[in-house]
Each structure stands twice: as C-alpha cells, then as structure tokens.
Short mmCIF file of C-alpha atoms in Angstrom, two decimals:
data_model
loop_
_atom_site.label_atom_id
_atom_site.label_comp_id
_atom_site.label_asym_id
_atom_site.label_seq_id
_atom_site.Cartn_x
_atom_site.Cartn_y
_atom_site.Cartn_z
CA ASP J 254 0.00 0.00 0.00
CA PHE J 255 2.86 2.33 0.87
CA LEU J 256 4.62 1.74 -2.44
CA PHE J 257 1.36 1.94 -4.39
CA PHE J 258 0.43 5.29 -2.81
CA TRP J 259 3.79 6.94 -3.48
CA GLY J 260 3.96 5.39 -6.95
CA ALA J 261 0.62 7.05 -7.74
CA VAL J 262 1.84 10.38 -6.30
CA PHE J 263 5.00 10.14 -8.39
CA LEU J 264 3.05 9.45 -11.60
CA VAL J 265 0.55 12.26 -10.98
CA THR J 266 3.15 14.91 -10.09
CA THR J 267 5.52 14.10 -12.95
CA THR J 268 2.60 14.06 -15.41
CA LEU J 269 1.46 17.48 -14.16
CA VAL J 270 5.01 18.82 -14.54
CA ALA J 271 5.19 17.46 -18.09
CA PHE J 272 1.92 19.13 -19.16
CA LEU J 273 1.85 22.32 -17.08
CA LYS J 274 5.49 23.40 -16.73
CA LYS J 275 6.81 25.50 -19.61
CA GLU J 276 10.47 26.10 -20.39
CA ASN J 277 11.85 29.61 -20.03
CA GLN J 278 12.99 30.26 -23.58
CA GLU J 279 15.27 33.13 -22.57
CA LEU J 280 17.47 30.86 -20.43
CA ILE J 281 17.95 28.12 -23.04
CA PRO J 282 21.44 28.44 -24.60
CA ALA J 283 21.51 29.03 -28.32
CA LYS J 284 23.99 26.22 -28.84
CA GLU J 285 23.45 22.74 -27.43
CA GLU J 286 26.27 21.04 -25.56
CA THR J 287 26.34 18.06 -27.92
CA GLN J 288 24.48 16.93 -30.99
CA GLY J 289 23.98 13.28 -30.07
CA ILE J 290 25.21 10.21 -28.19
CA THR J 291 28.39 9.85 -30.26
CA ASP J 292 29.37 13.48 -29.68
CA THR J 293 28.68 13.09 -25.97
CA TYR J 294 31.06 10.14 -25.61
CA LYS J 295 33.73 11.89 -27.67
CA LEU J 296 33.40 14.83 -25.33
CA LEU J 297 33.63 12.58 -22.26
CA PHE J 298 36.84 10.96 -23.50
CA SER J 299 38.36 14.35 -24.27
CA ILE J 300 37.56 15.46 -20.70
CA ILE J 301 38.99 12.28 -19.13
CA LYS J 302 42.25 12.66 -21.07
CA MET J 303 42.96 15.99 -19.36
CA PRO J 304 45.80 15.39 -16.82
CA ALA J 305 44.08 17.25 -13.96
CA VAL J 306 40.79 15.38 -14.47
CA LEU J 307 42.57 12.02 -14.73
CA THR J 308 44.46 12.63 -11.47
CA PHE J 309 41.30 13.80 -9.72
CA CYS J 310 39.37 10.72 -10.90
CA LEU J 311 42.12 8.42 -9.56
CA LEU J 312 41.97 10.23 -6.21
CA ILE J 313 38.19 10.01 -5.77
CA LEU J 314 38.16 6.39 -6.98
CA THR J 315 40.47 5.41 -4.11
CA SER J 316 39.65 7.98 -1.41
CA LYS J 317 36.91 5.87 0.23
CA VAL J 318 38.84 2.60 0.57
CA GLY J 319 39.68 3.37 4.22
CA PHE J 320 36.09 3.34 5.43
CA SER J 321 34.51 0.90 2.97
CA ALA J 322 34.50 -2.01 5.44
CA ALA J 323 32.98 0.04 8.26
CA ASP J 324 30.26 1.43 5.96
CA ALA J 325 29.35 -1.86 4.29
CA VAL J 326 29.79 -4.48 7.00
CA THR J 327 28.90 -2.86 10.36
CA GLY J 328 25.13 -3.29 10.03
CA LEU J 329 25.49 -6.91 8.93
CA LYS J 330 27.83 -7.73 11.81
CA LEU J 331 25.52 -6.09 14.36
CA VAL J 332 22.68 -8.30 13.08
CA GLU J 333 25.02 -11.30 13.27
CA GLU J 334 25.74 -10.43 16.91
CA GLY J 335 22.02 -10.47 17.69
CA VAL J 336 20.84 -6.87 17.20
CA PRO J 337 17.33 -7.20 15.68
CA LYS J 338 17.06 -5.96 12.10
CA GLU J 339 13.85 -4.07 12.88
CA HIS J 340 15.63 -2.18 15.69
CA LEU J 341 18.44 -1.16 13.33
CA ALA J 342 15.82 -0.02 10.81
CA LEU J 343 14.11 2.09 13.49
CA LEU J 344 17.45 3.68 14.40
CA ALA J 345 17.56 5.07 10.86
CA VAL J 346 14.47 7.22 11.56
CA PRO J 347 16.28 9.82 13.72
CA MET J 348 18.87 10.11 10.94
CA VAL J 349 16.31 11.45 8.43
CA PRO J 350 16.01 15.01 9.82
CA LEU J 351 19.78 15.05 10.27
CA GLN J 352 20.25 14.08 6.61
CA ILE J 353 17.94 16.94 5.56
CA ILE J 354 19.63 19.57 7.74
CA LEU J 355 23.28 18.59 7.21
CA PRO J 356 23.60 19.59 3.51
CA LEU J 357 22.13 23.02 4.33
CA VAL J 358 24.62 23.56 7.16
CA ILE J 359 27.65 22.13 5.35
CA SER J 360 26.96 24.09 2.15
CA LYS J 361 27.95 27.28 4.00
CA TYR J 362 31.47 25.91 4.38
CA THR J 363 31.76 24.53 0.85
CA ALA J 364 30.55 27.68 -0.92
CA GLY J 365 33.99 29.32 -0.80
CA PRO J 366 36.91 29.10 -3.23
CA GLN J 367 38.24 25.80 -1.75
CA PRO J 368 35.32 23.41 -1.16
CA LEU J 369 37.58 20.36 -0.89
CA ASN J 370 39.00 21.64 2.41
CA THR J 371 35.85 20.32 4.11
CA PHE J 372 36.42 16.94 2.42
CA TYR J 373 39.98 16.73 3.78
CA LYS J 374 39.00 17.80 7.30
CA ALA J 375 36.18 15.24 7.55
CA MET J 376 38.25 12.28 6.33
CA PRO J 377 40.31 11.53 9.50
CA TYR J 378 37.17 11.71 11.67
CA ARG J 379 35.37 9.29 9.38
CA LEU J 380 38.35 6.92 9.56
CA LEU J 381 38.25 7.07 13.38
CA LEU J 382 34.53 6.29 13.31
CA GLY J 383 35.45 3.05 11.54
CA LEU J 384 37.24 2.04 14.75
CA GLU J 385 34.16 3.14 16.71
CA PHE J 386 31.97 0.85 14.58
CA ALA J 387 34.39 -2.04 15.17
CA PHE J 388 34.08 -1.35 18.90
CA LEU J 389 30.25 -1.45 18.64
CA VAL J 390 30.39 -4.89 17.01
CA TRP J 391 32.90 -6.16 19.62
CA TRP J 392 30.82 -4.68 22.46
CA ALA J 393 27.47 -6.13 21.31
CA PRO J 394 27.80 -9.69 22.72
CA LYS J 395 29.18 -8.33 25.99
CA VAL J 396 26.11 -6.22 26.81
CA LYS J 397 23.49 -8.56 25.37
CA HIS J 398 21.14 -10.14 27.90
CA GLU J 399 18.01 -12.31 27.75
CA GLY J 400 15.75 -9.32 27.06
CA GLY J 401 17.93 -8.10 24.21
CA PHE J 402 20.19 -5.06 24.36
CA PRO J 403 20.13 -2.26 26.96
CA VAL J 404 18.87 1.20 26.01
CA TYR J 405 22.30 2.76 26.53
CA TYR J 406 23.76 0.48 23.84
CA TYR J 407 21.20 1.72 21.31
CA ALA J 408 21.93 5.30 22.44
CA VAL J 409 25.63 4.81 21.66
CA VAL J 410 24.75 3.25 18.28
CA VAL J 411 22.50 6.21 17.37
CA LEU J 412 25.17 8.71 18.43
CA SER J 413 27.82 6.84 16.42
CA TYR J 414 25.60 6.77 13.34
CA ALA J 415 24.81 10.48 13.75
CA LEU J 416 28.52 11.39 13.90
CA HIS J 417 29.11 9.14 10.89
CA GLN J 418 26.39 10.96 8.94
CA ILE J 419 28.06 14.31 9.70
CA THR J 420 31.40 13.15 8.30
CA LEU J 421 29.74 11.36 5.37
CA TYR J 422 27.71 14.40 4.31
CA SER J 423 30.66 16.74 4.83
CA MET J 424 32.62 14.73 2.28
CA TYR J 425 29.64 14.23 -0.02
CA VAL J 426 28.58 17.90 -0.17
CA ALA J 427 32.20 19.05 -0.51
CA ILE J 428 32.89 16.79 -3.49
CA MET J 429 29.63 17.83 -5.18
CA ALA J 430 30.45 21.50 -4.62
CA PHE J 431 33.93 21.00 -6.07
CA ASN J 432 32.55 19.17 -9.11
CA ALA J 433 30.10 22.01 -9.72
CA LYS J 434 32.86 24.60 -9.32
CA VAL J 435 35.38 23.07 -11.74
CA SER J 436 32.92 21.98 -14.44
CA ASP J 437 33.16 24.00 -17.64
CA PRO J 438 29.87 25.97 -17.94
CA LEU J 439 29.73 25.32 -21.70
CA ILE J 440 29.56 21.56 -21.12
CA GLY J 441 28.47 21.69 -17.48
CA GLY J 442 25.93 18.87 -17.58
CA THR J 443 28.26 16.35 -19.24
CA TYR J 444 31.25 17.43 -17.14
CA MET J 445 29.41 17.24 -13.79
CA THR J 446 27.73 13.94 -14.64
CA LEU J 447 31.12 12.40 -15.41
CA LEU J 448 32.73 13.59 -12.17
CA ASN J 449 29.71 12.66 -10.03
CA THR J 450 29.54 9.20 -11.63
CA VAL J 451 33.23 8.58 -10.88
CA SER J 452 32.66 9.84 -7.33
CA ASN J 453 29.74 7.42 -6.81
CA LEU J 454 31.78 4.58 -8.29
CA GLY J 455 34.59 5.45 -5.87
CA GLY J 456 32.20 4.71 -3.01
CA ASN J 457 30.62 1.57 -4.47
CA TRP J 458 33.53 -0.57 -5.61
CA PRO J 459 35.40 -0.55 -2.23
CA SER J 460 32.17 -1.56 -0.42
CA THR J 461 31.68 -4.46 -2.85
CA VAL J 462 35.27 -5.63 -2.33
CA ALA J 463 34.91 -5.25 1.46
CA LEU J 464 31.80 -7.46 1.47
CA TRP J 465 33.56 -10.04 -0.71
CA LEU J 466 36.56 -10.13 1.66
CA VAL J 467 34.52 -10.61 4.86
CA ASP J 468 34.57 -14.41 4.76
CA PRO J 469 38.24 -14.91 3.71
CA LEU J 470 39.44 -12.46 6.40
CA THR J 471 37.21 -13.71 9.22
CA VAL J 472 39.00 -15.94 11.77
CA LYS J 473 36.77 -18.80 12.91
CA GLU J 474 37.06 -21.56 15.47
CA CYS J 475 35.22 -24.85 15.65
CA ALA J 476 34.25 -25.70 19.21
CA GLY J 477 34.91 -29.37 20.01
CA ALA J 478 36.38 -30.19 16.61
CA GLN J 479 40.16 -30.00 16.74
CA GLY J 480 41.96 -29.82 13.44
CA HIS J 481 39.11 -27.99 11.75
CA THR J 482 39.60 -24.26 11.20
CA CYS J 483 36.12 -23.69 9.77
CA ALA J 484 37.81 -21.63 7.08
CA THR J 485 35.80 -23.42 4.39
CA ALA J 486 32.11 -24.20 4.12
CA ALA J 487 32.89 -27.94 4.23
CA ASP J 488 34.83 -27.60 7.53
CA ALA J 489 32.03 -25.52 9.05
CA GLU J 490 29.49 -28.16 8.04
CA VAL J 491 31.57 -30.93 9.67
#
C-alpha cells in the first residue's frame, strides 16, 4: 500500500510537470552542448584525457577505501551479533532530519573558493569512526542479555551513526560542490555527470570488495572439533 500510494503520487506529479510546466525560452542556450550520443562520448573521452581530471578521478576512486569495510559491514555484523534488524531499521528514523539539515549547514562551508578543504578535514574523523563501529560490534555480545540489548547500547549506536552521517555528508557535499565549481559551464551537464559518476563509483567498488573479503578475512574456530579451522564451508558443516 505504501509503495502503491507513493507510486501514484509520483506518476501524478511528474505528469502534471510534463503538461503544465513551460520552459523559459530566454534561459535556453543558443547552442546545445552536444548533438547526439556519439558526440557526448567523444566529449567525455576528451575530458577524461585531461591530466588534472585524470588525477582527480584516480583520487576520488580510491579515497573511500579506508572506510569501505565500516560502511558496508557494520550493520550486517551487528545483526550477526544479535541486534534485531527491525531495531536497526528504526534507528535510521532519527537520521532522516539530520540528513535533511546537514547539507544546508555544510553548504555554507563549501561555498567558498576551496570546497575540498571540508572533504579533507572530515576524512580523519570518518576513519576514526570506523574504529568506533568495530568497537560497537565487539561490544554487542558483551552487553546482550536475555531481554535483548540495553537502552544505553542503542543510544551509543544512534550517536555513532549520527557522527558518521556528519562526516559522510561533509565529504559528499564538498565533493559535489567541487565538481560544480570546476565543471566547464559550456559543457556543465556532461562534465558534472562524469565527475559525479566517478565519485559514486569510488564509493561503491570498495564496499563491494569489502563485502567479498569478509569471509576470507574472518578468523573462525570450531568448538569441540580439533583440526578444523572452519575456514571453508565444508569444515564448518563438519
């Protein structure tokens, strides 16, 4: 019902925009950025070949490796340690107003001539929060009791996630502001889309690799079965 309702709202509003909203002819540039798909890709390759853009792309493709494991695996490990999934989902609710307010606050600091300064300043704090998340996973079985987890544990989890959101959005808004600032106005749409796509990819591929490495890097012990390391599925089954 929830999905159906918002799907209907989405269809109605976008249809109304399509029929009722008119373009402002005065603001449309006389010359289009590109003439077609082929021209667009030629333009993209010419942008990528620029030394500064190539270096920047390499930087943002690797800048999020340090916190990929904490971002991708923490929630799964908390569930593995017994934290109910529905409780973790509820903890996301207080984050919503924070996620709305943060970009507005952070944009004041990224509006200047050097928006990436905010990105650099937030990075060490986000790396430290990775250690905090590891502590939360280690702490979970120690505070768990028959009734579940104490309220103070959830309070620490919410606080940790809130601090993480601050660092995450500081880096996110800063990189978006920088991309907007350096994009050539004549080909702004193509330029920004390229940089933002590379930025998104820089966050996704490390998380995928981190998830893939969880099993090979996890040390396991088999209780009462000497000689079996449980490193493989067959050993664990035995």
